[in-house]
Amino acid sequence: MQHSDIWQQRMQASTPADRSGDTRTPYQKDKARVLHSAAFRRLQAKTQVMYIGMHDFPRTRLTHSLEASQIGGGLVVHFQQHQTELAESLQLSESLIESLCLAHDIGHPPYGHGGEIALNYMMRHHGGFEGNGQTFRIVTQLETYTADAGMNLCRRTLLGLLKYPVTMHQARRKRLPKDISDFRHLPTRDWLPAKALYDDDSDALKWVLSALCDRDIERLQQFSQQPSEHQHGRSQYKSVDASIMELADDIAYGVHDLEDAIVVGLIQRDRWMAEMYELLQQLESELPEFNAAELTDLLFSAQHYQRKRAIGDLVNRLVTSATLQPYPVTFDDPILQYQALLGPTEHKLLQALKEFIFKFVIRKPEMQIQEFKGQQVVMEIFDALAVDPERLLPENTKQRYQLEKQRLEQGLKGNPYRVIADYLAGMTDAYAARLHQEMFSVNSPPRMTSRF
C-alpha cells in the first residue's frame, strides 16, 4: 500500500458519502464534512476573545476559524512556492490544512477557556476535560455523519488535529488540587486542564497512530515537560500538518484579535506606546521595510482602511517568513519529521502581540467578570444534571448516558459522566445561559426545544 493510501484511510471503509461521480479529493470531502457539521455552525455563537453580545464587530469562534483557515491555506501555498520539493514530498494539501483550521476549535465549550476550566473541574474524577481532546472526540465519534465514527475523516486529517498526541493519564499532574466547597471559590489557575486526549478515546487514537511504526509512536508521544506532582506534562511533537494549523491559529489570534480590541476601544494608543513601541523599534533593524511609527499610525488611524492595511501587512510578514524545518530527532515517517516555524524575529513579534492581547484584553476585569459568570453557569448546570441525569437530560443524550452506565455496570469500558460533559460542551454561550435560567430561575422563559 502506498504511503498516501494509508493516510487517506477512514475508520469506516465505506459510507453513503462515497457517491458515484464525486471527483473531490479525500481532503476536499473532509473540508466539506467540517463545514457542514453542527459543531462548526455552533461556533458562530461561541466566544473567541470578547464575549458574545459585548460588541457586534469582534470575531466569534466561527469567524476566527474561517480566518485561520485562510491563513493556513496561504502557508501551504507559500511552502509550495518556496520549498517546492519538500512540500511535494510531504504531499501538503490546501484542503487538508483548511479542514484542520476550520475544525481546530469545535471542541471548545461555551464561555471560552472559562467554560473549559469549569468542565475540567467537574470532570476531575472522570477523565478531565480539554478543548482539543473534545475536538478529537467530536470528529471521531459525536458528529452524526456516521453511526459511530463521527465525521469519519481521513487518518491524516485526524493526525493533523492532534496538537497534543497523548492521553490524560500520560499528561496530567500526579496529584490534583483539593476539591472546593463552593463553585464561586474555584481557583481557576489550579484547574487548567492537561493538554491531551481523553482516555475514553484511546481506541480512536490507537487507530490513527497504527499507520506509524512503534519507534515513531514512542517519539511522537515524548514530553518537552514531564508531568510532576503539581504540573501537567506537555507533549513535544506533532505532525507537519498540525504545526501549520497551529501556526495559522496563532497568527489569527495575535493579529486579528488585536484589530478587534483596537476597534472596540479595549486597547488605546497610549497603552500600545507604553507596552509595545519600544520592542517594535528594536525590531526595525531586523525586519526589512518595518517601521514602528508607521505601523502604530496605521493601527490607530481614524480611517478603517488604514488599520486594515496594517493588519494585512502584519499577516503577510508573518506568513512569508515561515519555513518548514526538521525536528532535531529522526522520525521514519516524513510527515512527522518537519514543523512550520516563523523566522526568529517574526516569532518574537508574534509572541509579543499574543502576550499583549492576553495581558491587556483577556485579563481585563470586564472580560474576567464574564468568564467568571460563564464558569458558574457551566458548573451549576453540570452539577444539577449529574444528580439526576435520567430525569433532566434530553432523550437522545439520556439514551447515550444509559448505554454508558450499562457498560460500566457490566464491567466494560464506559463513562456516563463524559456524556454530560459532551452535552454541555456542545452548547453555545446563549443556549447555556438560557438553560441555566430555565433550570434555576422562577421567571424562566418557555421551555426550549432540545437539539440533542
CSV table of N, CA and C in Angstrom, one decimal, residues 194-319:
chain,number,residue,atom,x,y,z
A,194,ALA,N,-4.9,19.5,31.5
A,194,ALA,CA,-3.7,19.0,30.8
A,194,ALA,C,-4.1,19.0,29.3
A,195,LYS,N,-3.1,19.3,28.5
A,195,LYS,CA,-3.3,19.3,27.0
A,195,LYS,C,-3.1,17.9,26.5
A,196,ALA,N,-4.3,17.3,26.3
A,196,ALA,CA,-4.3,15.8,26.0
A,196,ALA,C,-5.6,15.4,25.5
A,197,LEU,N,-5.6,14.1,25.0
A,197,LEU,CA,-6.9,13.5,24.6
A,197,LEU,C,-7.4,12.7,25.8
A,198,TYR,N,-8.7,12.4,25.7
A,198,TYR,CA,-9.3,11.6,26.8
A,198,TYR,C,-8.9,10.1,26.7
A,199,ASP,N,-8.7,9.5,27.9
A,199,ASP,CA,-8.5,8.1,27.9
A,199,ASP,C,-9.7,7.3,27.3
A,200,ASP,N,-10.9,7.9,27.4
A,200,ASP,CA,-12.1,7.3,26.8
A,200,ASP,C,-12.0,7.1,25.3
A,201,ASP,N,-11.1,7.9,24.7
A,201,ASP,CA,-11.0,7.9,23.2
A,201,ASP,C,-9.7,7.3,22.8
A,202,SER,N,-9.1,6.5,23.6
A,202,SER,CA,-7.8,5.9,23.3
A,202,SER,C,-7.8,4.9,22.1
A,203,ASP,N,-9.0,4.3,21.9
A,203,ASP,CA,-9.1,3.3,20.8
A,203,ASP,C,-9.0,4.1,19.5
A,204,ALA,N,-9.7,5.3,19.4
A,204,ALA,CA,-9.6,6.1,18.2
A,204,ALA,C,-8.2,6.6,18.0
A,205,LEU,N,-7.5,7.0,19.0
A,205,LEU,CA,-6.1,7.4,18.9
A,205,LEU,C,-5.2,6.3,18.4
A,206,LYS,N,-5.4,5.1,19.0
A,206,LYS,CA,-4.7,4.0,18.6
A,206,LYS,C,-4.8,3.7,17.1
A,207,TRP,N,-6.1,3.8,16.6
A,207,TRP,CA,-6.3,3.6,15.1
A,207,TRP,C,-5.5,4.6,14.3
A,208,VAL,N,-5.6,5.9,14.7
A,208,VAL,CA,-4.8,6.9,13.9
A,208,VAL,C,-3.4,6.6,13.9
A,209,LEU,N,-2.8,6.3,15.0
A,209,LEU,CA,-1.3,6.1,15.1
A,209,LEU,C,-0.9,4.7,14.6
A,210,SER,N,-1.8,3.8,14.3
A,210,SER,CA,-1.5,2.5,13.8
A,210,SER,C,-0.8,2.5,12.4
A,211,ALA,N,-0.8,3.6,11.7
A,211,ALA,CA,-0.1,3.7,10.5
A,211,ALA,C,1.4,4.0,10.7
A,212,LEU,N,1.8,4.3,11.9
A,212,LEU,CA,3.2,4.6,12.3
A,212,LEU,C,3.9,3.4,12.8
A,213,CYS,N,5.2,3.3,12.7
A,213,CYS,CA,6.0,2.3,13.4
A,213,CYS,C,6.1,2.6,14.9
A,214,ASP,N,6.4,1.6,15.7
A,214,ASP,CA,6.4,1.7,17.1
A,214,ASP,C,7.4,2.8,17.6
A,215,ARG,N,8.5,2.9,16.9
A,215,ARG,CA,9.5,3.9,17.3
A,215,ARG,C,9.0,5.3,17.1
A,216,ASP,N,8.3,5.6,15.9
A,216,ASP,CA,7.7,6.9,15.7
A,216,ASP,C,6.6,7.2,16.7
A,217,ILE,N,5.8,6.2,17.1
A,217,ILE,CA,4.7,6.5,18.1
A,217,ILE,C,5.4,6.9,19.4
A,218,GLU,N,6.4,6.1,19.8
A,218,GLU,CA,7.1,6.4,21.1
A,218,GLU,C,7.7,7.9,21.1
A,219,ARG,N,8.3,8.2,19.9
A,219,ARG,CA,8.9,9.6,19.9
A,219,ARG,C,7.8,10.7,19.8
A,220,LEU,N,6.8,10.4,19.0
A,220,LEU,CA,5.7,11.4,18.9
A,220,LEU,C,5.1,11.7,20.2
A,221,GLN,N,5.1,10.8,21.1
A,221,GLN,CA,4.4,11.0,22.4
A,221,GLN,C,5.4,11.4,23.5
A,222,GLN,N,6.6,11.8,23.2
A,222,GLN,CA,7.5,12.3,24.2
A,222,GLN,C,7.1,13.6,24.7
A,223,PHE,N,7.6,14.0,25.9
A,223,PHE,CA,7.2,15.2,26.5
A,223,PHE,C,8.4,16.2,26.5
A,224,SER,N,8.1,17.5,26.3
A,224,SER,CA,9.1,18.5,26.5
A,224,SER,C,9.2,18.9,27.9
A,225,GLN,N,8.1,18.6,28.6
A,225,GLN,CA,8.0,18.9,30.1
A,225,GLN,C,7.3,17.7,30.7
A,226,GLN,N,7.9,16.9,31.5
A,226,GLN,CA,7.4,15.8,32.1
A,226,GLN,C,6.3,16.1,33.2
A,227,PRO,N,5.3,15.4,33.3
A,227,PRO,CA,4.3,15.6,34.4
A,227,PRO,C,4.9,15.4,35.7
A,228,SER,N,4.6,16.2,36.7
A,228,SER,CA,5.1,16.1,38.0
A,228,SER,C,3.9,16.1,39.0
A,229,GLU,N,4.3,16.2,40.3
A,229,GLU,CA,3.2,16.2,41.3
A,229,GLU,C,2.2,17.3,41.1
A,230,HIS,N,2.7,18.5,40.8
A,230,HIS,CA,1.8,19.7,40.7
A,230,HIS,C,1.8,20.4,39.3
A,231,GLN,N,2.4,19.7,38.3
A,231,GLN,CA,2.4,20.4,37.0
A,231,GLN,C,2.1,19.3,35.9
A,232,HIS,N,1.2,19.7,35.0
A,232,HIS,CA,0.9,18.8,33.8
A,232,HIS,C,2.2,18.7,32.9
A,233,GLY,N,2.2,17.6,32.2
A,233,GLY,CA,3.2,17.4,31.2
A,233,GLY,C,2.8,18.1,29.9
A,234,ARG,N,3.8,18.3,29.0
A,234,ARG,CA,3.4,18.9,27.8
A,234,ARG,C,4.1,18.2,26.6
A,235,SER,N,3.3,17.7,25.7
A,235,SER,CA,3.9,16.9,24.6
A,235,SER,C,4.8,17.8,23.7
A,236,GLN,N,5.8,17.1,23.0
A,236,GLN,CA,6.8,17.9,22.3
A,236,GLN,C,6.6,17.9,20.8
A,237,TYR,N,6.0,16.9,20.2
A,237,TYR,CA,6.0,16.8,18.8
A,237,TYR,C,4.6,16.7,18.2
A,238,LYS,N,4.4,17.0,17.0
A,238,LYS,CA,3.1,16.8,16.3
A,238,LYS,C,3.5,16.7,14.8
A,239,SER,N,2.5,16.4,14.0
A,239,SER,CA,2.7,16.2,12.5
A,239,SER,C,2.9,17.6,11.9
A,240,VAL,N,3.5,17.6,10.7
A,240,VAL,CA,3.7,18.8,10.0
A,240,VAL,C,2.4,19.6,9.7
A,241,ASP,N,1.3,18.8,9.5
A,241,ASP,CA,0.0,19.5,9.2
A,241,ASP,C,-0.5,20.1,10.5
A,242,ALA,N,-0.3,19.5,11.6
A,242,ALA,CA,-0.7,20.1,12.9
A,242,ALA,C,0.1,21.3,13.2
A,243,SER,N,1.4,21.3,12.9
A,243,SER,CA,2.2,22.5,13.1
A,243,SER,C,1.8,23.7,12.3
A,244,ILE,N,1.4,23.4,11.0
A,244,ILE,CA,0.9,24.5,10.1
A,244,ILE,C,-0.4,25.1,10.7
A,245,MET,N,-1.3,24.2,11.0
A,245,MET,CA,-2.6,24.6,11.6
A,245,MET,C,-2.4,25.5,12.9
A,246,GLU,N,-1.5,25.0,13.7
A,246,GLU,CA,-1.2,25.8,15.0
A,246,GLU,C,-0.6,27.1,14.7
A,247,LEU,N,0.2,27.2,13.7
A,247,LEU,CA,0.8,28.5,13.3
A,247,LEU,C,-0.2,29.4,12.8
A,248,ALA,N,-1.1,28.9,11.9
A,248,ALA,CA,-2.2,29.7,11.4
A,248,ALA,C,-3.1,30.2,12.5
A,249,ASP,N,-3.4,29.4,13.4
A,249,ASP,CA,-4.2,29.8,14.6
A,249,ASP,C,-3.6,30.9,15.4
A,250,ASP,N,-2.3,30.8,15.6
A,250,ASP,CA,-1.5,31.8,16.4
A,250,ASP,C,-1.5,33.1,15.7
A,251,ILE,N,-1.3,33.1,14.4
A,251,ILE,CA,-1.3,34.3,13.6
A,251,ILE,C,-2.7,35.0,13.7
A,252,ALA,N,-3.7,34.2,13.5
A,252,ALA,CA,-5.1,34.8,13.5
A,252,ALA,C,-5.4,35.4,14.9
A,253,TYR,N,-5.0,34.7,15.9
A,253,TYR,CA,-5.2,35.2,17.3
A,253,TYR,C,-4.4,36.4,17.6
A,254,GLY,N,-3.1,36.4,17.3
A,254,GLY,CA,-2.2,37.5,17.6
A,254,GLY,C,-2.5,38.8,16.8
A,255,VAL,N,-2.9,38.7,15.6
A,255,VAL,CA,-3.1,39.8,14.7
A,255,VAL,C,-4.6,40.3,14.6
A,256,HIS,N,-5.5,39.3,14.3
A,256,HIS,CA,-6.9,39.7,14.1
A,256,HIS,C,-7.6,40.1,15.4
A,257,ASP,N,-7.2,39.4,16.5
A,257,ASP,CA,-7.8,39.8,17.8
A,257,ASP,C,-7.3,41.1,18.3
A,258,LEU,N,-6.1,41.5,17.8
A,258,LEU,CA,-5.6,42.8,18.1
A,258,LEU,C,-6.5,43.9,17.4
A,259,GLU,N,-6.8,43.6,16.1
A,259,GLU,CA,-7.7,44.5,15.4
A,259,GLU,C,-9.0,44.7,16.1
A,260,ASP,N,-9.6,43.6,16.6
A,260,ASP,CA,-10.9,43.7,17.3
A,260,ASP,C,-10.8,44.6,18.6
A,261,ALA,N,-9.7,44.4,19.3
A,261,ALA,CA,-9.5,45.1,20.6
A,261,ALA,C,-9.3,46.6,20.3
A,262,ILE,N,-8.7,47.0,19.3
A,262,ILE,CA,-8.5,48.4,18.9
A,262,ILE,C,-9.8,49.0,18.5
A,263,VAL,N,-10.5,48.3,17.6
A,263,VAL,CA,-11.8,48.9,17.1
A,263,VAL,C,-12.8,49.1,18.2
A,264,VAL,N,-12.9,48.2,19.1
A,264,VAL,CA,-13.9,48.4,20.2
A,264,VAL,C,-13.4,49.2,21.4
A,265,GLY,N,-12.2,49.7,21.3
A,265,GLY,CA,-11.7,50.6,22.3
A,265,GLY,C,-11.1,49.9,23.6
A,266,LEU,N,-10.9,48.6,23.5
A,266,LEU,CA,-10.2,48.0,24.7
A,266,LEU,C,-8.7,48.3,24.7
A,267,ILE,N,-8.1,48.6,23.6
A,267,ILE,CA,-6.7,49.0,23.6
A,267,ILE,C,-6.6,50.4,23.0
A,268,GLN,N,-6.0,51.3,23.8
A,268,GLN,CA,-5.8,52.7,23.3
A,268,GLN,C,-4.4,52.9,22.9
A,269,ARG,N,-4.2,53.9,22.1
A,269,ARG,CA,-2.8,54.2,21.6
A,269,ARG,C,-1.8,54.4,22.7
A,270,ASP,N,-2.2,55.0,23.8
A,270,ASP,CA,-1.2,55.2,24.9
A,270,ASP,C,-0.7,53.9,25.5
A,271,ARG,N,-1.6,53.0,25.6
A,271,ARG,CA,-1.2,51.7,26.1
A,271,ARG,C,-0.3,50.9,25.2
A,272,TRP,N,-0.6,51.0,23.9
A,272,TRP,CA,0.3,50.4,22.9
A,272,TRP,C,1.7,51.0,22.9
A,273,MET,N,1.7,52.4,23.0
A,273,MET,CA,3.0,53.1,23.1
A,273,MET,C,3.8,52.6,24.3
A,274,ALA,N,3.1,52.5,25.4
A,274,ALA,CA,3.8,52.2,26.7
A,274,ALA,C,4.3,50.7,26.7
A,275,GLU,N,3.6,49.8,26.1
A,275,GLU,CA,3.9,48.4,26.2
A,275,GLU,C,4.6,47.8,25.0
A,276,MET,N,4.3,48.3,23.8
A,276,MET,CA,4.8,47.6,22.6
A,276,MET,C,5.8,48.4,21.8
A,277,TYR,N,5.8,49.7,21.9
A,277,TYR,CA,6.5,50.6,20.9
A,277,TYR,C,8.0,50.4,21.0
A,278,GLU,N,8.5,50.2,22.2
A,278,GLU,CA,10.0,50.1,22.4
A,278,GLU,C,10.5,48.8,21.7
A,279,LEU,N,9.7,47.7,21.9
A,279,LEU,CA,10.1,46.4,21.2
A,279,LEU,C,10.0,46.6,19.7
A,280,LEU,N,9.0,47.2,19.2
A,280,LEU,CA,8.8,47.4,17.8
A,280,LEU,C,10.0,48.2,17.2
A,281,GLN,N,10.4,49.2,17.9
A,281,GLN,CA,11.6,49.9,17.5
A,281,GLN,C,12.9,49.0,17.4
A,282,GLN,N,13.0,48.2,18.4
A,282,GLN,CA,14.1,47.2,18.4
A,282,GLN,C,14.1,46.3,17.2
A,283,LEU,N,12.9,45.9,16.7
A,283,LEU,CA,12.8,45.0,15.6
A,283,LEU,C,13.0,45.7,14.3
A,284,GLU,N,13.0,47.0,14.2
A,284,GLU,CA,13.2,47.7,13.0
A,284,GLU,C,14.5,47.3,12.2
A,285,SER,N,15.6,47.1,13.0
A,285,SER,CA,16.8,46.8,12.4
A,285,SER,C,16.9,45.3,11.9
A,286,GLU,N,16.0,44.5,12.3
A,286,GLU,CA,16.0,43.1,12.0
A,286,GLU,C,14.9,42.7,10.9
A,287,LEU,N,13.9,43.6,10.7
A,287,LEU,CA,12.9,43.3,9.8
A,287,LEU,C,12.9,44.2,8.6
A,288,PRO,N,13.0,43.8,7.4
A,288,PRO,CA,13.1,44.6,6.3
A,288,PRO,C,11.8,45.4,6.1
A,289,GLU,N,11.9,46.7,5.8
A,289,GLU,CA,10.8,47.6,5.5
A,289,GLU,C,9.8,47.6,6.6
A,290,PHE,N,10.3,47.6,7.8
A,290,PHE,CA,9.4,47.6,9.0
A,290,PHE,C,9.6,48.9,9.7
A,291,ASN,N,8.5,49.6,10.0
A,291,ASN,CA,8.6,50.9,10.7
A,291,ASN,C,7.6,51.0,11.8
A,292,ALA,N,8.1,51.1,13.0
A,292,ALA,CA,7.3,51.1,14.2
A,292,ALA,C,6.3,52.2,14.2
A,293,ALA,N,6.8,53.4,13.9
A,293,ALA,CA,5.9,54.6,13.9
A,293,ALA,C,4.8,54.5,12.8
A,294,GLU,N,5.1,54.0,11.6
A,294,GLU,CA,4.1,53.9,10.6
A,294,GLU,C,3.1,52.8,11.0
A,295,LEU,N,3.5,51.7,11.5
A,295,LEU,CA,2.6,50.7,11.9
A,295,LEU,C,1.6,51.2,13.0
A,296,THR,N,2.2,51.9,13.9
A,296,THR,CA,1.3,52.5,15.0
A,296,THR,C,0.3,53.5,14.5
A,297,ASP,N,0.8,54.3,13.6
A,297,ASP,CA,-0.2,55.3,13.0
A,297,ASP,C,-1.3,54.6,12.2
A,298,LEU,N,-0.9,53.6,11.5
A,298,LEU,CA,-2.0,52.9,10.7
A,298,LEU,C,-3.0,52.1,11.6
A,299,LEU,N,-2.4,51.5,12.6
A,299,LEU,CA,-3.3,50.7,13.5
A,299,LEU,C,-4.3,51.6,14.2
A,300,PHE,N,-3.9,52.8,14.6
A,300,PHE,CA,-4.8,53.7,15.4
A,300,PHE,C,-5.3,54.8,14.6
A,301,SER,N,-5.3,54.7,13.3
A,301,SER,CA,-5.9,55.7,12.4
A,301,SER,C,-7.4,55.7,12.5
A,302,ALA,N,-8.0,56.9,12.3
A,302,ALA,CA,-9.4,57.0,12.3
A,302,ALA,C,-10.0,56.4,11.0
A,303,GLN,N,-9.2,56.2,10.0
A,303,GLN,CA,-9.7,55.6,8.8
A,303,GLN,C,-9.5,54.1,8.9
A,304,HIS,N,-10.6,53.4,8.8
A,304,HIS,CA,-10.6,51.9,9.0
A,304,HIS,C,-9.8,51.2,7.9
A,305,TYR,N,-9.7,51.7,6.7
A,305,TYR,CA,-8.9,51.0,5.7
A,305,TYR,C,-7.5,51.1,6.0
A,306,GLN,N,-7.0,52.1,6.7
A,306,GLN,CA,-5.6,52.2,7.1
A,306,GLN,C,-5.3,51.1,8.1
A,307,ARG,N,-6.2,50.9,9.1
A,307,ARG,CA,-6.0,49.8,10.0
A,307,ARG,C,-6.0,48.5,9.3
A,308,LYS,N,-6.9,48.3,8.4
A,308,LYS,CA,-7.0,47.0,7.7
A,308,LYS,C,-5.7,46.8,6.9
A,309,ARG,N,-5.1,47.8,6.3
A,309,ARG,CA,-3.8,47.7,5.6
A,309,ARG,C,-2.7,47.2,6.6
A,310,ALA,N,-2.7,47.8,7.8
A,310,ALA,CA,-1.7,47.4,8.8
A,310,ALA,C,-1.8,45.9,9.2
A,311,ILE,N,-3.1,45.5,9.4
A,311,ILE,CA,-3.4,44.1,9.8
A,311,ILE,C,-2.9,43.2,8.7
A,312,GLY,N,-3.3,43.5,7.4
A,312,GLY,CA,-2.9,42.7,6.3
A,312,GLY,C,-1.4,42.6,6.1
A,313,ASP,N,-0.7,43.7,6.4
A,313,ASP,CA,0.8,43.7,6.3
A,313,ASP,C,1.4,42.9,7.3
A,314,LEU,N,0.8,42.9,8.5
A,314,LEU,CA,1.4,42.0,9.6
A,314,LEU,C,1.2,40.6,9.3
A,315,VAL,N,0.0,40.2,8.8
A,315,VAL,CA,-0.2,38.8,8.5
A,315,VAL,C,0.7,38.3,7.4
A,316,ASN,N,0.9,39.2,6.3
A,316,ASN,CA,1.8,38.8,5.2
A,316,ASN,C,3.2,38.7,5.7
A,317,ARG,N,3.6,39.6,6.6
A,317,ARG,CA,5.0,39.5,7.0
A,317,ARG,C,5.3,38.2,7.8
A,318,LEU,N,4.3,37.8,8.6
A,318,LEU,CA,4.5,36.5,9.3
A,318,LEU,C,4.4,35.3,8.4
A,319,VAL,N,3.4,35.3,7.6
A,319,VAL,CA,3.3,34.1,6.7
A,319,VAL,C,4.5,33.9,5.8
